[in-house]
Amino acid sequence: LYSEPYKSCSMMGALRIAANFDKTVCIINGPAGCAFFCRNTILQINGYLHPLAKNIKVNIYTVDFNEKDVIFGAKDKLVKAILQIFDLMHPEMIFIFNCCVSEVIGEDLDEVVFEAEQKIDAMLIPVRTAGFKGDHKFGMRLMNEIIFDKLIRDNHIEKKSFSVNILGETDVYYSTTRELSTLLKEANIEIICRIPGRSNLEQIRKSVNARLNIVICGSASYVLAEKYRIKFDIPYIHGNRFYSISESYKAYCEIYNFFGISTKKITEMRDKALEELRTIKEKLQDKKVFIIAGARRAVGYAEVFRELGMEVSYIFSETSP
């Protein structure tokens, strides 16, 4: 699959988080082109094309603006789409996104939500993510604020001694945190919620019971982790720590030490993994690498290549940390 434009917008960033939730639908109040780009990109970068994720759908739809909608607005069309989606799928949450076109013409999402929520039993959440407001990182931050302000409640607090939330992994198949999840399970540490992840509304609300938040991607979830820390006193281990063997080991030790669990097993795992790298390092020690990636990811990749014995000659990034 091929995606354009090259630079992602704020709506795409917000969708990367909201689209993964279970029993959830995202409706784009705009033209089909916006939906095509966002849905096509999220299929790729959120892991929906993984063979083992084939039964997981990405529920992103559009009202498909035409010329008349751009001139006169599409309020009635959007309300009809919401009611139709609810009748067909019965989601518990429906996120309604304004894009550049609908924001420019002044579409009032609050009015739409007020009218539609009288007729259906689902949580309707307006998201104003016109692309001219910022890039995908802006959209992620905005969506995190919406999740915290709209979905999380104080009256669900019942702290669990050995529990965490995993924040910032957008892969719907959880490939990035498979090893971490296994280590947590073996240590009897419960994963209450993953945001973004295949979490439903009940799990998201129970996230306030976690003792620790583990942030996989700072861009995706640093804002959310800070909000948990300030309001619910939940500390966090922040992202960019799960690339190389050595950095992952340090993060795993920090988690285990937080819960007072012996790190002997993960130390043995690290030593075994580093030993297995010896032969590979001998073959790569004279090689050089040029990294082109986002700033945070580039730093992580650099640690991996250095651990492999390669020289990182250049790092190029178009984005700030």
PDB file of C-alpha atoms in Angstrom:
ATOM      1  CA  LEU A   1       0.000   0.000   0.000  1.00  0.00           C
ATOM      2  CA  TYR A   2       1.112   3.532  -0.751  1.00  0.00           C
ATOM      3  CA  SER A   3       0.240   6.578   1.320  1.00  0.00           C
ATOM      4  CA  GLU A   4       0.308  10.278   0.549  1.00  0.00           C
ATOM      5  CA  PRO A   5       0.987  12.952   1.658  1.00  0.00           C
ATOM      6  CA  TYR A   6       4.441  12.309   3.083  1.00  0.00           C
ATOM      7  CA  LYS A   7       3.888  14.523   6.141  1.00  0.00           C
ATOM      8  CA  SER A   8       1.165  13.312   8.458  1.00  0.00           C
ATOM      9  CA  CYS A   9      -1.424  15.680   9.914  1.00  0.00           C
ATOM     10  CA  SER A  10      -2.930  16.127  13.372  1.00  0.00           C
ATOM     11  CA  MET A  11      -6.025  14.089  12.485  1.00  0.00           C
ATOM     12  CA  MET A  12      -3.883  11.120  11.505  1.00  0.00           C
ATOM     13  CA  GLY A  13      -2.048  11.345  14.840  1.00  0.00           C
ATOM     14  CA  ALA A  14      -5.295  11.438  16.801  1.00  0.00           C
ATOM     15  CA  LEU A  15      -6.678   8.520  14.777  1.00  0.00           C
ATOM     16  CA  ARG A  16      -3.566   6.423  15.489  1.00  0.00           C
ATOM     17  CA  ILE A  17      -4.703   6.332  19.099  1.00  0.00           C
ATOM     18  CA  ALA A  18      -8.509   6.296  18.880  1.00  0.00           C
ATOM     19  CA  ALA A  19      -8.771   3.756  16.037  1.00  0.00           C
ATOM     20  CA  ASN A  20      -7.240   0.950  18.111  1.00  0.00           C
ATOM     21  CA  PHE A  21      -9.832   1.004  20.893  1.00  0.00           C
ATOM     22  CA  ASP A  22     -12.249  -1.896  21.149  1.00  0.00           C
ATOM     23  CA  LYS A  23     -15.986  -1.339  20.554  1.00  0.00           C
ATOM     24  CA  THR A  24     -15.114   2.024  19.006  1.00  0.00           C
ATOM     25  CA  VAL A  25     -15.795   3.743  15.679  1.00  0.00           C
ATOM     26  CA  CYS A  26     -14.128   6.840  14.223  1.00  0.00           C
ATOM     27  CA  ILE A  27     -16.132   8.999  11.800  1.00  0.00           C
ATOM     28  CA  ILE A  28     -14.353  11.660   9.729  1.00  0.00           C
ATOM     29  CA  ASN A  29     -16.550  14.659   8.973  1.00  0.00           C
ATOM     30  CA  GLY A  30     -14.900  15.457   5.659  1.00  0.00           C
ATOM     31  CA  PRO A  31     -14.039  14.257   2.147  1.00  0.00           C
ATOM     32  CA  ALA A  32     -13.165  10.681   1.244  1.00  0.00           C
ATOM     33  CA  GLY A  33      -9.553  11.644   0.500  1.00  0.00           C
ATOM     34  CA  CYS A  34      -8.826  12.395   4.172  1.00  0.00           C
ATOM     35  CA  ALA A  35     -10.300   9.070   5.231  1.00  0.00           C
ATOM     36  CA  PHE A  36      -8.366   7.188   2.546  1.00  0.00           C
ATOM     37  CA  PHE A  37      -5.010   8.625   3.565  1.00  0.00           C
ATOM     38  CA  CYS A  38      -5.561   8.151   7.308  1.00  0.00           C
ATOM     39  CA  ARG A  39      -7.086   4.679   7.073  1.00  0.00           C
ATOM     40  CA  ASN A  40      -4.466   3.489   4.584  1.00  0.00           C
ATOM     41  CA  THR A  41      -1.597   4.767   6.722  1.00  0.00           C
ATOM     42  CA  ILE A  42      -2.962   3.393   9.996  1.00  0.00           C
ATOM     43  CA  LEU A  43      -3.465  -0.024   8.414  1.00  0.00           C
ATOM     44  CA  GLN A  44       0.278  -0.059   7.806  1.00  0.00           C
ATOM     45  CA  ILE A  45       1.856   1.649  10.797  1.00  0.00           C
ATOM     46  CA  ASN A  46      -0.566   0.388  13.470  1.00  0.00           C
ATOM     47  CA  GLY A  47       0.054  -3.250  12.571  1.00  0.00           C
ATOM     48  CA  TYR A  48      -3.309  -4.173  11.049  1.00  0.00           C
ATOM     49  CA  LEU A  49      -1.577  -5.867   8.110  1.00  0.00           C
ATOM     50  CA  HIS A  50       0.196  -8.372  10.355  1.00  0.00           C
ATOM     51  CA  PRO A  51      -1.020 -11.918   9.495  1.00  0.00           C
ATOM     52  CA  LEU A  52      -2.044 -12.586  13.097  1.00  0.00           C
ATOM     53  CA  ALA A  53      -4.010  -9.332  13.240  1.00  0.00           C
ATOM     54  CA  LYS A  54      -6.171 -10.176  10.216  1.00  0.00           C
ATOM     55  CA  ASN A  55      -9.393 -10.439  12.251  1.00  0.00           C
ATOM     56  CA  ILE A  56      -8.937  -7.014  13.839  1.00  0.00           C
ATOM     57  CA  LYS A  57     -10.726  -4.251  11.911  1.00  0.00           C
ATOM     58  CA  VAL A  58      -9.793  -0.603  11.700  1.00  0.00           C
ATOM     59  CA  ASN A  59     -13.125   1.160  12.096  1.00  0.00           C
ATOM     60  CA  ILE A  60     -12.535   4.488  10.338  1.00  0.00           C
ATOM     61  CA  TYR A  61     -15.362   5.859   8.198  1.00  0.00           C
ATOM     62  CA  THR A  62     -16.273   9.118   6.464  1.00  0.00           C
ATOM     63  CA  VAL A  63     -19.410  11.090   5.573  1.00  0.00           C
ATOM     64  CA  ASP A  64     -17.743  11.765   2.168  1.00  0.00           C
ATOM     65  CA  PHE A  65     -18.108  15.519   1.689  1.00  0.00           C
ATOM     66  CA  ASN A  66     -19.273  16.718  -1.730  1.00  0.00           C
ATOM     67  CA  GLU A  67     -19.425  20.271  -3.138  1.00  0.00           C
ATOM     68  CA  LYS A  68     -22.841  20.909  -1.601  1.00  0.00           C
ATOM     69  CA  ASP A  69     -21.576  19.848   1.856  1.00  0.00           C
ATOM     70  CA  VAL A  70     -18.613  22.237   1.582  1.00  0.00           C
ATOM     71  CA  ILE A  71     -20.936  25.155   0.786  1.00  0.00           C
ATOM     72  CA  PHE A  72     -23.877  24.436   3.089  1.00  0.00           C
ATOM     73  CA  GLY A  73     -22.385  22.129   5.713  1.00  0.00           C
ATOM     74  CA  ALA A  74     -23.125  18.483   6.387  1.00  0.00           C
ATOM     75  CA  LYS A  75     -24.704  18.450   9.836  1.00  0.00           C
ATOM     76  CA  ASP A  76     -27.715  16.323   8.862  1.00  0.00           C
ATOM     77  CA  LYS A  77     -25.505  13.977   6.866  1.00  0.00           C
ATOM     78  CA  LEU A  78     -23.184  13.516   9.846  1.00  0.00           C
ATOM     79  CA  VAL A  79     -26.032  12.838  12.288  1.00  0.00           C
ATOM     80  CA  LYS A  80     -27.453  10.263   9.863  1.00  0.00           C
ATOM     81  CA  ALA A  81     -24.023   8.609   9.597  1.00  0.00           C
ATOM     82  CA  ILE A  82     -23.714   8.377  13.386  1.00  0.00           C
ATOM     83  CA  LEU A  83     -27.143   6.769  13.722  1.00  0.00           C
ATOM     84  CA  GLN A  84     -26.426   4.344  10.885  1.00  0.00           C
ATOM     85  CA  ILE A  85     -23.069   3.314  12.378  1.00  0.00           C
ATOM     86  CA  PHE A  86     -24.687   2.720  15.762  1.00  0.00           C
ATOM     87  CA  ASP A  87     -27.466   0.586  14.269  1.00  0.00           C
ATOM     88  CA  LEU A  88     -24.966  -1.544  12.352  1.00  0.00           C
ATOM     89  CA  MET A  89     -22.154  -1.926  14.918  1.00  0.00           C
ATOM     90  CA  HIS A  90     -23.436  -0.843  18.358  1.00  0.00           C
ATOM     91  CA  PRO A  91     -20.123   0.711  19.492  1.00  0.00           C
ATOM     92  CA  GLU A  92     -19.770   2.039  23.021  1.00  0.00           C
ATOM     93  CA  MET A  93     -17.686   5.012  21.822  1.00  0.00           C
ATOM     94  CA  ILE A  94     -17.888   7.063  18.627  1.00  0.00           C
ATOM     95  CA  PHE A  95     -15.147   9.637  17.950  1.00  0.00           C
ATOM     96  CA  ILE A  96     -16.221  12.342  15.472  1.00  0.00           C
ATOM     97  CA  PHE A  97     -13.346  14.100  13.706  1.00  0.00           C
ATOM     98  CA  ASN A  98     -13.405  17.479  12.003  1.00  0.00           C
ATOM     99  CA  CYS A  99     -10.754  17.742   9.284  1.00  0.00           C
ATOM    100  CA  CYS A 100      -9.400  20.853   7.513  1.00  0.00           C
ATOM    101  CA  VAL A 101     -12.485  21.334   5.322  1.00  0.00           C
ATOM    102  CA  SER A 102     -15.095  20.962   8.052  1.00  0.00           C
ATOM    103  CA  GLU A 103     -13.122  23.182  10.449  1.00  0.00           C
ATOM    104  CA  VAL A 104     -12.729  25.924   7.830  1.00  0.00           C
ATOM    105  CA  ILE A 105     -16.468  26.034   7.102  1.00  0.00           C
ATOM    106  CA  GLY A 106     -17.234  26.024  10.845  1.00  0.00           C
ATOM    107  CA  GLU A 107     -19.024  22.703  11.337  1.00  0.00           C
ATOM    108  CA  ASP A 108     -20.335  22.634  14.926  1.00  0.00           C
ATOM    109  CA  LEU A 109     -19.587  19.177  16.343  1.00  0.00           C
ATOM    110  CA  ASP A 110     -21.117  20.015  19.725  1.00  0.00           C
ATOM    111  CA  GLU A 111     -24.483  20.610  18.071  1.00  0.00           C
ATOM    112  CA  VAL A 112     -24.190  17.330  16.188  1.00  0.00           C
ATOM    113  CA  VAL A 113     -23.313  15.440  19.382  1.00  0.00           C
ATOM    114  CA  PHE A 114     -26.234  17.039  21.268  1.00  0.00           C
ATOM    115  CA  GLU A 115     -28.705  15.931  18.603  1.00  0.00           C
ATOM    116  CA  ALA A 116     -27.332  12.427  18.065  1.00  0.00           C
ATOM    117  CA  GLU A 117     -26.840  11.479  21.716  1.00  0.00           C
ATOM    118  CA  GLN A 118     -30.577  11.846  22.310  1.00  0.00           C
ATOM    119  CA  LYS A 119     -31.157   8.906  19.974  1.00  0.00           C
ATOM    120  CA  ILE A 120     -28.397   6.381  20.711  1.00  0.00           C
ATOM    121  CA  ASP A 121     -26.771   4.727  23.716  1.00  0.00           C
ATOM    122  CA  ALA A 122     -23.105   5.432  22.960  1.00  0.00           C
ATOM    123  CA  MET A 123     -20.511   7.922  24.122  1.00  0.00           C
ATOM    124  CA  LEU A 124     -20.022  10.590  21.416  1.00  0.00           C
ATOM    125  CA  ILE A 125     -16.704  12.424  21.521  1.00  0.00           C
ATOM    126  CA  PRO A 126     -15.949  15.379  19.204  1.00  0.00           C
ATOM    127  CA  VAL A 127     -12.338  15.766  18.045  1.00  0.00           C
ATOM    128  CA  ARG A 128     -11.275  18.983  16.298  1.00  0.00           C
ATOM    129  CA  THR A 129      -8.171  17.958  14.394  1.00  0.00           C
ATOM    130  CA  ALA A 130      -7.830  20.155  11.336  1.00  0.00           C
ATOM    131  CA  GLY A 131      -4.488  19.401   9.705  1.00  0.00           C
ATOM    132  CA  PHE A 132      -3.435  23.069   9.670  1.00  0.00           C
ATOM    133  CA  LYS A 133      -3.332  22.997  13.497  1.00  0.00           C
ATOM    134  CA  GLY A 134      -0.219  20.812  13.576  1.00  0.00           C
ATOM    135  CA  ASP A 135       1.378  17.489  12.710  1.00  0.00           C
ATOM    136  CA  HIS A 136       0.609  13.971  13.969  1.00  0.00           C
ATOM    137  CA  LYS A 137       2.354  14.666  17.286  1.00  0.00           C
ATOM    138  CA  PHE A 138      -0.057  17.526  17.944  1.00  0.00           C
ATOM    139  CA  GLY A 139      -2.931  15.163  17.161  1.00  0.00           C
ATOM    140  CA  MET A 140      -1.602  12.536  19.563  1.00  0.00           C
ATOM    141  CA  ARG A 141      -1.295  15.088  22.358  1.00  0.00           C
ATOM    142  CA  LEU A 142      -4.794  16.364  21.674  1.00  0.00           C
ATOM    143  CA  MET A 143      -6.259  12.849  21.729  1.00  0.00           C
ATOM    144  CA  ASN A 144      -4.469  12.040  25.009  1.00  0.00           C
ATOM    145  CA  GLU A 145      -6.008  15.123  26.583  1.00  0.00           C
ATOM    146  CA  ILE A 146      -9.453  14.115  25.323  1.00  0.00           C
ATOM    147  CA  ILE A 147      -9.053  10.569  26.659  1.00  0.00           C
ATOM    148  CA  PHE A 148      -8.025  11.820  30.076  1.00  0.00           C
ATOM    149  CA  ASP A 149     -10.667  14.553  30.315  1.00  0.00           C
ATOM    150  CA  LYS A 150     -13.610  12.663  28.785  1.00  0.00           C
ATOM    151  CA  LEU A 151     -13.105   8.967  29.563  1.00  0.00           C
ATOM    152  CA  ILE A 152     -11.322   8.665  32.903  1.00  0.00           C
ATOM    153  CA  ARG A 153     -13.239   9.039  36.159  1.00  0.00           C
ATOM    154  CA  ASP A 154     -12.199   9.473  39.806  1.00  0.00           C
ATOM    155  CA  ASN A 155     -14.822   7.023  41.078  1.00  0.00           C
ATOM    156  CA  HIS A 156     -13.108   3.971  39.565  1.00  0.00           C
ATOM    157  CA  ILE A 157     -10.100   4.044  41.914  1.00  0.00           C
ATOM    158  CA  GLU A 158      -9.309   0.743  43.600  1.00  0.00           C
ATOM    159  CA  LYS A 159      -5.512   0.430  43.530  1.00  0.00           C
ATOM    160  CA  LYS A 160      -3.913  -2.937  42.731  1.00  0.00           C
ATOM    161  CA  SER A 161      -0.511  -3.660  44.273  1.00  0.00           C
ATOM    162  CA  PHE A 162       1.144  -5.278  41.234  1.00  0.00           C
ATOM    163  CA  SER A 163      -0.289  -3.521  38.200  1.00  0.00           C
ATOM    164  CA  VAL A 164       0.737  -1.305  35.278  1.00  0.00           C
ATOM    165  CA  ASN A 165      -0.626   0.481  32.252  1.00  0.00           C
ATOM    166  CA  ILE A 166       1.299   0.355  28.973  1.00  0.00           C
ATOM    167  CA  LEU A 167       1.088   3.709  27.193  1.00  0.00           C
ATOM    168  CA  GLY A 168       2.156   4.609  23.678  1.00  0.00           C
ATOM    169  CA  GLU A 169       2.345   1.359  21.741  1.00  0.00           C
ATOM    170  CA  THR A 170       0.254   1.897  18.621  1.00  0.00           C
ATOM    171  CA  ASP A 171       0.822  -1.592  17.163  1.00  0.00           C
ATOM    172  CA  VAL A 172      -2.584  -3.284  17.398  1.00  0.00           C
ATOM    173  CA  TYR A 173      -0.854  -6.691  17.519  1.00  0.00           C
ATOM    174  CA  TYR A 174       1.385  -5.556  20.448  1.00  0.00           C
ATOM    175  CA  SER A 175       4.541  -6.778  18.677  1.00  0.00           C
ATOM    176  CA  THR A 176       6.671  -4.044  20.275  1.00  0.00           C
ATOM    177  CA  THR A 177       5.871  -5.105  23.836  1.00  0.00           C
ATOM    178  CA  ARG A 178       5.639  -8.873  23.495  1.00  0.00           C
ATOM    179  CA  GLU A 179       8.783  -9.499  25.541  1.00  0.00           C
ATOM    180  CA  LEU A 180       7.801  -6.866  28.124  1.00  0.00           C
ATOM    181  CA  SER A 181       4.313  -8.370  28.450  1.00  0.00           C
ATOM    182  CA  THR A 182       5.791 -11.833  28.993  1.00  0.00           C
ATOM    183  CA  LEU A 183       8.128 -10.578  31.725  1.00  0.00           C
ATOM    184  CA  LEU A 184       5.279  -8.759  33.461  1.00  0.00           C
ATOM    185  CA  LYS A 185       3.104 -11.866  33.370  1.00  0.00           C
ATOM    186  CA  GLU A 186       5.889 -14.063  34.767  1.00  0.00           C
ATOM    187  CA  ALA A 187       6.338 -11.559  37.614  1.00  0.00           C
ATOM    188  CA  ASN A 188       2.556 -11.592  38.322  1.00  0.00           C
ATOM    189  CA  ILE A 189       2.239  -7.932  37.361  1.00  0.00           C
ATOM    190  CA  GLU A 190      -1.158  -7.240  35.816  1.00  0.00           C
ATOM    191  CA  ILE A 191      -1.516  -5.061  32.722  1.00  0.00           C
ATOM    192  CA  ILE A 192      -4.708  -3.142  33.465  1.00  0.00           C
ATOM    193  CA  CYS A 193      -4.904  -1.154  30.260  1.00  0.00           C
ATOM    194  CA  ARG A 194      -3.050  -0.332  27.042  1.00  0.00           C
ATOM    195  CA  ILE A 195      -3.521   3.128  25.555  1.00  0.00           C
ATOM    196  CA  PRO A 196      -3.648   3.060  22.611  1.00  0.00           C
ATOM    197  CA  GLY A 197      -4.580  -0.574  22.429  1.00  0.00           C
ATOM    198  CA  ARG A 198      -7.521  -2.879  22.067  1.00  0.00           C
ATOM    199  CA  SER A 199      -8.951  -1.520  25.321  1.00  0.00           C
ATOM    200  CA  ASN A 200     -12.629  -0.854  25.875  1.00  0.00           C
ATOM    201  CA  LEU A 201     -14.170   1.973  27.880  1.00  0.00           C
ATOM    202  CA  GLU A 202     -14.315  -0.039  31.124  1.00  0.00           C
ATOM    203  CA  GLN A 203     -10.607  -0.923  30.923  1.00  0.00           C
ATOM    204  CA  ILE A 204      -9.665   2.671  30.168  1.00  0.00           C
ATOM    205  CA  ARG A 205     -11.538   3.862  33.243  1.00  0.00           C
ATOM    206  CA  LYS A 206      -9.897   1.202  35.417  1.00  0.00           C
ATOM    207  CA  SER A 207      -6.462   2.453  34.330  1.00  0.00           C
ATOM    208  CA  VAL A 208      -6.454   4.752  37.375  1.00  0.00           C
ATOM    209  CA  ASN A 209      -5.861   1.645  39.539  1.00  0.00           C
ATOM    210  CA  ALA A 210      -2.361   1.023  38.173  1.00  0.00           C
ATOM    211  CA  ARG A 211       0.698   1.506  40.370  1.00  0.00           C
ATOM    212  CA  LEU A 212       2.985   2.353  37.453  1.00  0.00           C
ATOM    213  CA  ASN A 213       2.708   3.580  33.870  1.00  0.00           C
ATOM    214  CA  ILE A 214       5.192   2.291  31.294  1.00  0.00           C
ATOM    215  CA  VAL A 215       5.564   4.692  28.359  1.00  0.00           C
ATOM    216  CA  ILE A 216       6.730   3.013  25.152  1.00  0.00           C
ATOM    217  CA  CYS A 217       6.622   6.125  22.955  1.00  0.00           C
ATOM    218  CA  GLY A 218       7.029   9.559  24.477  1.00  0.00           C
ATOM    219  CA  SER A 219       5.491  11.352  21.492  1.00  0.00           C
ATOM    220  CA  ALA A 220       2.377   9.200  21.717  1.00  0.00           C
ATOM    221  CA  SER A 221       1.825   9.224  25.474  1.00  0.00           C
ATOM    222  CA  TYR A 222       4.112  11.501  27.497  1.00  0.00           C
ATOM    223  CA  VAL A 223       1.277  14.014  27.971  1.00  0.00           C
ATOM    224  CA  LEU A 224      -1.063  11.274  29.197  1.00  0.00           C
ATOM    225  CA  ALA A 225       1.548   9.872  31.602  1.00  0.00           C
ATOM    226  CA  GLU A 226       2.080  13.332  33.089  1.00  0.00           C
ATOM    227  CA  LYS A 227      -1.647  13.750  33.637  1.00  0.00           C
ATOM    228  CA  TYR A 228      -1.851  10.402  35.474  1.00  0.00           C
ATOM    229  CA  ARG A 229       1.112  11.442  37.621  1.00  0.00           C
ATOM    230  CA  ILE A 230      -0.314  14.826  38.559  1.00  0.00           C
ATOM    231  CA  LYS A 231      -3.923  13.808  39.215  1.00  0.00           C
ATOM    232  CA  PHE A 232      -3.630  10.179  40.406  1.00  0.00           C
ATOM    233  CA  ASP A 233      -0.031  10.077  41.671  1.00  0.00           C
ATOM    234  CA  ILE A 234       0.923   7.273  39.259  1.00  0.00           C
ATOM    235  CA  PRO A 235       4.654   7.464  38.430  1.00  0.00           C
ATOM    236  CA  TYR A 236       5.931   6.436  35.019  1.00  0.00           C
ATOM    237  CA  ILE A 237       8.958   5.040  33.266  1.00  0.00           C
ATOM    238  CA  HIS A 238       9.315   7.039  30.094  1.00  0.00           C
ATOM    239  CA  GLY A 239       9.897   5.959  26.504  1.00  0.00           C
ATOM    240  CA  ASN A 240      12.815   5.390  24.146  1.00  0.00           C
ATOM    241  CA  ARG A 241      14.096   2.685  26.475  1.00  0.00           C
ATOM    242  CA  PHE A 242      13.148  -0.483  24.616  1.00  0.00           C
ATOM    243  CA  TYR A 243      15.443  -0.546  21.579  1.00  0.00           C
ATOM    244  CA  SER A 244      18.765  -2.180  22.413  1.00  0.00           C
ATOM    245  CA  ILE A 245      19.371  -5.126  24.736  1.00  0.00           C
ATOM    246  CA  SER A 246      21.210  -2.966  27.258  1.00  0.00           C
ATOM    247  CA  GLU A 247      18.615  -0.173  27.320  1.00  0.00           C
ATOM    248  CA  SER A 248      15.725  -2.649  27.528  1.00  0.00           C
ATOM    249  CA  TYR A 249      17.504  -4.369  30.409  1.00  0.00           C
ATOM    250  CA  LYS A 250      17.801  -1.076  32.302  1.00  0.00           C
ATOM    251  CA  ALA A 251      14.087  -0.383  31.798  1.00  0.00           C
ATOM    252  CA  TYR A 252      13.096  -3.910  32.893  1.00  0.00           C
ATOM    253  CA  CYS A 253      15.261  -3.561  36.008  1.00  0.00           C
ATOM    254  CA  GLU A 254      13.622  -0.235  36.828  1.00  0.00           C
ATOM    255  CA  ILE A 255      10.180  -1.868  36.600  1.00  0.00           C
ATOM    256  CA  TYR A 256      11.169  -4.889  38.682  1.00  0.00           C
ATOM    257  CA  ASN A 257      12.888  -2.717  41.299  1.00  0.00           C
ATOM    258  CA  PHE A 258       9.774  -0.539  41.555  1.00  0.00           C
ATOM    259  CA  PHE A 259       7.779  -3.613  42.608  1.00  0.00           C
ATOM    260  CA  GLY A 260      10.582  -5.081  44.744  1.00  0.00           C
ATOM    261  CA  ILE A 261      11.120  -8.093  42.458  1.00  0.00           C
ATOM    262  CA  SER A 262      14.495  -9.776  41.953  1.00  0.00           C
ATOM    263  CA  THR A 263      16.196  -8.922  38.652  1.00  0.00           C
ATOM    264  CA  LYS A 264      18.231 -12.140  38.575  1.00  0.00           C
ATOM    265  CA  LYS A 265      16.243 -13.698  35.728  1.00  0.00           C
ATOM    266  CA  ILE A 266      16.376 -10.677  33.426  1.00  0.00           C
ATOM    267  CA  THR A 267      20.094 -10.279  34.152  1.00  0.00           C
ATOM    268  CA  GLU A 268      20.603 -13.850  32.973  1.00  0.00           C
ATOM    269  CA  MET A 269      18.509 -13.110  29.876  1.00  0.00           C
ATOM    270  CA  ARG A 270      20.622 -10.034  29.083  1.00  0.00           C
ATOM    271  CA  ASP A 271      23.908 -11.901  29.510  1.00  0.00           C
ATOM    272  CA  LYS A 272      22.722 -14.713  27.242  1.00  0.00           C
ATOM    273  CA  ALA A 273      21.545 -12.275  24.564  1.00  0.00           C
ATOM    274  CA  LEU A 274      24.818 -10.309  24.616  1.00  0.00           C
ATOM    275  CA  GLU A 275      26.777 -13.548  24.348  1.00  0.00           C
ATOM    276  CA  GLU A 276      24.768 -14.523  21.275  1.00  0.00           C
ATOM    277  CA  LEU A 277      25.703 -11.161  19.706  1.00  0.00           C
ATOM    278  CA  ARG A 278      29.440 -11.831  19.812  1.00  0.00           C
ATOM    279  CA  THR A 279      29.595 -13.639  16.471  1.00  0.00           C
ATOM    280  CA  ILE A 280      27.395 -11.022  14.803  1.00  0.00           C
ATOM    281  CA  LYS A 281      29.507  -8.152  16.171  1.00  0.00           C
ATOM    282  CA  GLU A 282      32.665  -9.680  14.726  1.00  0.00           C
ATOM    283  CA  LYS A 283      31.106  -9.569  11.264  1.00  0.00           C
ATOM    284  CA  LEU A 284      29.767  -6.018  11.624  1.00  0.00           C
ATOM    285  CA  GLN A 285      32.555  -4.237  13.484  1.00  0.00           C
ATOM    286  CA  ASP A 286      33.944  -2.471  10.382  1.00  0.00           C
ATOM    287  CA  LYS A 287      30.539  -1.412   9.075  1.00  0.00           C
ATOM    288  CA  LYS A 288      29.109   2.097   9.220  1.00  0.00           C
ATOM    289  CA  VAL A 289      25.476   3.173   9.323  1.00  0.00           C
ATOM    290  CA  PHE A 290      23.548   6.281   8.281  1.00  0.00           C
ATOM    291  CA  ILE A 291      20.247   6.663  10.184  1.00  0.00           C
ATOM    292  CA  ILE A 292      17.273   8.529   8.704  1.00  0.00           C
ATOM    293  CA  ALA A 293      14.356   8.600  11.132  1.00  0.00           C
ATOM    294  CA  GLY A 294      12.399  10.715  13.581  1.00  0.00           C
ATOM    295  CA  ALA A 295      14.591  12.169  16.322  1.00  0.00           C
ATOM    296  CA  ARG A 296      13.474   9.918  19.189  1.00  0.00           C
ATOM    297  CA  ARG A 297      13.498   6.783  17.060  1.00  0.00           C
ATOM    298  CA  ALA A 298      16.884   7.664  15.568  1.00  0.00           C
ATOM    299  CA  VAL A 299      18.465   7.788  19.028  1.00  0.00           C
ATOM    300  CA  GLY A 300      17.016   4.354  19.784  1.00  0.00           C
ATOM    301  CA  TYR A 301      18.256   2.898  16.503  1.00  0.00           C
ATOM    302  CA  ALA A 302      21.715   4.324  17.193  1.00  0.00           C
ATOM    303  CA  GLU A 303      21.898   2.339  20.447  1.00  0.00           C
ATOM    304  CA  VAL A 304      20.976  -0.844  18.576  1.00  0.00           C
ATOM    305  CA  PHE A 305      23.642  -0.373  15.916  1.00  0.00           C
ATOM    306  CA  ARG A 306      26.307   0.507  18.458  1.00  0.00           C
ATOM    307  CA  GLU A 307      25.455  -2.631  20.400  1.00  0.00           C
ATOM    308  CA  LEU A 308      25.946  -4.571  17.178  1.00  0.00           C
ATOM    309  CA  GLY A 309      29.445  -3.125  16.924  1.00  0.00           C
ATOM    310  CA  MET A 310      28.692  -0.744  14.055  1.00  0.00           C
ATOM    311  CA  GLU A 311      29.767   2.872  13.784  1.00  0.00           C
ATOM    312  CA  VAL A 312      26.942   5.419  13.574  1.00  0.00           C
ATOM    313  CA  SER A 313      28.374   7.960  11.128  1.00  0.00           C
ATOM    314  CA  TYR A 314      25.367  10.212  10.634  1.00  0.00           C
ATOM    315  CA  ILE A 315      21.867  10.733  12.017  1.00  0.00           C
ATOM    316  CA  PHE A 316      19.405  12.698   9.899  1.00  0.00           C
ATOM    317  CA  SER A 317      15.973  13.742  11.125  1.00  0.00           C
ATOM    318  CA  GLU A 318      13.320  16.147   9.862  1.00  0.00           C
ATOM    319  CA  THR A 319      11.573  16.216  13.217  1.00  0.00           C
ATOM    320  CA  SER A 320      12.443  17.521  16.654  1.00  0.00           C
ATOM    321  CA  PRO A 321      12.672  15.224  19.735  1.00  0.00           C
TER     322      PRO A 321
END
